[in-house]
Every structure is written in structure tokens, then in C-alpha cells.
Coordinates of C-alpha atoms in Angstrom, one line a residue:
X1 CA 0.0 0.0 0.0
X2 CA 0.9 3.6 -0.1
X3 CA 0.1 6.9 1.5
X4 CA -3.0 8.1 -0.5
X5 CA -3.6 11.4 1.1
X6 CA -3.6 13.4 4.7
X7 CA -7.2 14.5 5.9
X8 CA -9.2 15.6 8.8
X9 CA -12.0 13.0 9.8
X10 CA -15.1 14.9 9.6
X11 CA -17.0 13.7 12.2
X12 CA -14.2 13.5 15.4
X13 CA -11.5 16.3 13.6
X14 CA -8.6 14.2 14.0
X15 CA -6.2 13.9 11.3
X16 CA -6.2 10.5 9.5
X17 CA -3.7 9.1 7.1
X18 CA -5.4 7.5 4.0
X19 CA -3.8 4.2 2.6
X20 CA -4.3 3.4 -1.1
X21 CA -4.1 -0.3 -2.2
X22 CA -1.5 -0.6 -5.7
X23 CA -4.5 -2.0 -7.8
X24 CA -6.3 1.5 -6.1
X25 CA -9.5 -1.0 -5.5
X26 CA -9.3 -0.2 -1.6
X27 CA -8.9 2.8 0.9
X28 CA -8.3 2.0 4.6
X29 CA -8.7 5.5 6.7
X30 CA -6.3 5.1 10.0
X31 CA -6.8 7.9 12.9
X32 CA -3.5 9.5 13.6
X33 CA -2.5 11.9 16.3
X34 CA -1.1 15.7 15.2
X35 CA 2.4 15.2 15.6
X36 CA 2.2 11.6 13.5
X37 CA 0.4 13.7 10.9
X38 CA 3.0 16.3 10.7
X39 CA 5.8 13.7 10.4
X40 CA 3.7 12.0 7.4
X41 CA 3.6 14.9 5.6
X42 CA 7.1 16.4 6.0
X43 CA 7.9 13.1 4.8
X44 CA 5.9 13.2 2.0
X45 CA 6.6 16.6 0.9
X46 CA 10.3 15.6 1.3
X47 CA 11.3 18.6 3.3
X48 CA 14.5 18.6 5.8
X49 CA 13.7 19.9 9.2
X50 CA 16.7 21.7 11.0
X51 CA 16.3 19.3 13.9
X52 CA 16.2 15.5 13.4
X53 CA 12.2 14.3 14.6
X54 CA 11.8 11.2 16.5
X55 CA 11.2 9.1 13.0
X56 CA 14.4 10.9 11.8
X57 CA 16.2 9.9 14.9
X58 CA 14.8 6.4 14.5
X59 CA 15.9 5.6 11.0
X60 CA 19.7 7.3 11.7
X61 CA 19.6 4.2 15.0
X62 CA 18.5 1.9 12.2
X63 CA 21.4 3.0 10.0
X64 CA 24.0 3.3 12.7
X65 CA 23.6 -0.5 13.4
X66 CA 23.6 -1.7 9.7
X67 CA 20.6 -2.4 9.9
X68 CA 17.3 -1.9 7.6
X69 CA 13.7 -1.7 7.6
X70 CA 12.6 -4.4 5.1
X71 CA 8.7 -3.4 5.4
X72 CA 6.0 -2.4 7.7
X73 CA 3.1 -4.2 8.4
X74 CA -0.2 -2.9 9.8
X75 CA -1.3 -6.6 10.8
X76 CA -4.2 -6.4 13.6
X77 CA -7.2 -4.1 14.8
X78 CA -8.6 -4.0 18.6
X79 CA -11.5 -2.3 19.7
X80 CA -11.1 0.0 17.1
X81 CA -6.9 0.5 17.2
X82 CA -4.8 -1.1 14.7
X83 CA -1.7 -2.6 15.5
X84 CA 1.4 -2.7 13.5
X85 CA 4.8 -4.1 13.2
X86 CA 8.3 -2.9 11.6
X87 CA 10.5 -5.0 10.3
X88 CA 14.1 -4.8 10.6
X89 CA 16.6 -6.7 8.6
X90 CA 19.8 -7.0 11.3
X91 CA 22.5 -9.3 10.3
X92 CA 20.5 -11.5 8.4
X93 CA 17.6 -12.1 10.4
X94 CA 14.5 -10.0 10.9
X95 CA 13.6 -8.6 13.8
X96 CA 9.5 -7.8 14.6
X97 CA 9.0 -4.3 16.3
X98 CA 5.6 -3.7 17.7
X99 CA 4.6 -0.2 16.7
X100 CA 1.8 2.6 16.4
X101 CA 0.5 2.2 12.5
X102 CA 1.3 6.0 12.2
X103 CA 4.7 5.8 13.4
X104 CA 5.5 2.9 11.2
X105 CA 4.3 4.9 8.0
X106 CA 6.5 8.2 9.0
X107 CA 9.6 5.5 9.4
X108 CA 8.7 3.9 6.0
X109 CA 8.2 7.1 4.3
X110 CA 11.7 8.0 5.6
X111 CA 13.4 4.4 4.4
X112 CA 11.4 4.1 1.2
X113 CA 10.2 0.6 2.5
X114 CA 6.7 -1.0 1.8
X115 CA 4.1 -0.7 3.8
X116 CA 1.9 -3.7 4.3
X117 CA -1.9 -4.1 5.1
X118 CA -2.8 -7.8 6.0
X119 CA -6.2 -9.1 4.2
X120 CA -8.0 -9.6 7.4
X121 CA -7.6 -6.0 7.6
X122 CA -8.2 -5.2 4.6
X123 CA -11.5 -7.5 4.4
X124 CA -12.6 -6.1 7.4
X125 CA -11.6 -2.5 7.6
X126 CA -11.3 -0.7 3.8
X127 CA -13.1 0.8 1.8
X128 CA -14.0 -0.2 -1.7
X129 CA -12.9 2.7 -4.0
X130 CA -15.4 2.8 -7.1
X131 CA -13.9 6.3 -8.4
X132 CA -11.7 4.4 -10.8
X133 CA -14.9 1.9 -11.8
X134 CA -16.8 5.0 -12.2
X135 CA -14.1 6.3 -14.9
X136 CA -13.9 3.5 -16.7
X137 CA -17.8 3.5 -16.9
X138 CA -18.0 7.1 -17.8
X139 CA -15.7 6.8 -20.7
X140 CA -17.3 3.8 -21.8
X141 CA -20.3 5.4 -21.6
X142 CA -19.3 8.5 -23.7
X143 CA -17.7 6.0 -26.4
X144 CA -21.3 4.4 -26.6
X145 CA -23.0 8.0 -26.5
X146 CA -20.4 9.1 -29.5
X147 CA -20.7 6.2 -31.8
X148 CA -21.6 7.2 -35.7
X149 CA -23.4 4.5 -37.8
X150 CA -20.1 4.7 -39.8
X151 CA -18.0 3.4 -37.0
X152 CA -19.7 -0.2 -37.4
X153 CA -18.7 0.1 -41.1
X154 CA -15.8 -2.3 -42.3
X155 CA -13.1 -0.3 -44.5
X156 CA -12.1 -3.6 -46.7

């Protein structure tokens, strides 16, 4: 998955990350705190703070003890909190990290690593996006609406 977009829920005013699926069929909204959000989007925007941020400070640890973050993984959901893991690549074996989903995705923006959703989560927890079925049906649509009896006509 990847970062979609940065919002404000409507209904509580907290700022949640959106998380776009590669085939864009599904949208999982996650809650974030302020500061989480912030990180997201420096990260996104690809702008340099003066003074490293925790994730900053996290991924320099990382890279001070050769190792690397091989992928995030936002794996569970309880009463309405999802649970992720990072995981590091250390000498050869991975390491699991339990983490806050937000934090994982401000320390994979920052390592260009994947971020993972498992299908339970997805199954039980995205959203289907129809905008890309609705463009494909409105341009077949207009190709229907704009057909000439000459278009049906073979040119032998």
C-alpha cells in the first residue's frame, strides 16, 4: 500500500492518514495523532527539518547499526486501534517491532520501504474505492453515446 492522502476526519476532527491499495481497489482510513500527521507529511513533501524528529532519529539508530527496515506491516485491529509491526533486517535475520501504525508509516516514508496491510484488515476494515470503476464506466459510456453508424462500417 501507499500513502494516499492526509485529511481531517469529519465527524471527530482528528487527522487521519489515507492508505491506497496498488491496484487503487481499496482505501483503509487510519486515525492518527497531530504530531504523527505532521511527520507524514514532512515526509511526504520531502522537506528537511533543522532538527532531526523522533522518526528521523529512528531511521539514523537503524542506519547506525547496519541495519534496515525491510517493510512495515499494519497486521491487527482492537477495539477499534490497529496494530502494526516494523521489520528490521539485522544481520540476516529480521527482527519484529511492535509499533503505532502512524509511526510505522512516518519511518517507511523515511526508508522508502513497503508498507503492508494484511487481508484480514483489509476485508474487514477498507473501503472499496469505485472512483476508478466510475471512470472506466463514464468513458465507456461516452464511447457508446459518441458512436456514428459509420464506425460499425468495415473499410475492406
Amino acid at each position: 500500500m501507499k500513502v494516499n492522502k492526509l485529511g481531517i476526519d469529519l465527524l471527530t476532527h482528528d487527522p487521519v492518514v489515507i492508505l491506497k491499495d496498488v491496484d487503487g481497489k481499496h482505501q483503509l482510513p487510519i486515525l492518527i495523532g497531530p504530531f504523527e500527521a505532521t511527520a507524514i507529511a514532512l515526509a511526504l513533501e520531502k522537506q528537511v527539518v533543522p532538527r532531526p524528529l523522533s522518526h528521523d532519529l529512528m531511521k539514523s539508530i537503524i542506519e547506525s547499526l547496519d541495519a534496515q527496515v525491510e517493510k512495515v506491516v499494519i497486521d491487527d485491529i482492537k477495539e477499534n486501534t490497529f496494530f502494526a509491526k516494523v521489520i528490521l533486517r539485522a544481520g540476516g535475520d529480521p527482527v519484529e517491532i511492535d509499533a503505532r501504525p502512524s509511526d510505522s508509516i512516518a519511518l517507511a516514508l523515511r526508508t522508502n520501504s513497503p508498507i503492508f496491510v494484511s487481508e484480514q484488515i483489509i476485508l474487514a476494515e477498507a473501503l472499496e474505492d469505485k472512483s476508478a470503476e466510475d471512470q472506466d464506466a463514464t468513458a465507456f459510456k461516452n464511447y457508446i453515446e459518441n458512436l456514428k453508424p459509420s464506425d460499425f462500417r468495415k473499410d475492406t
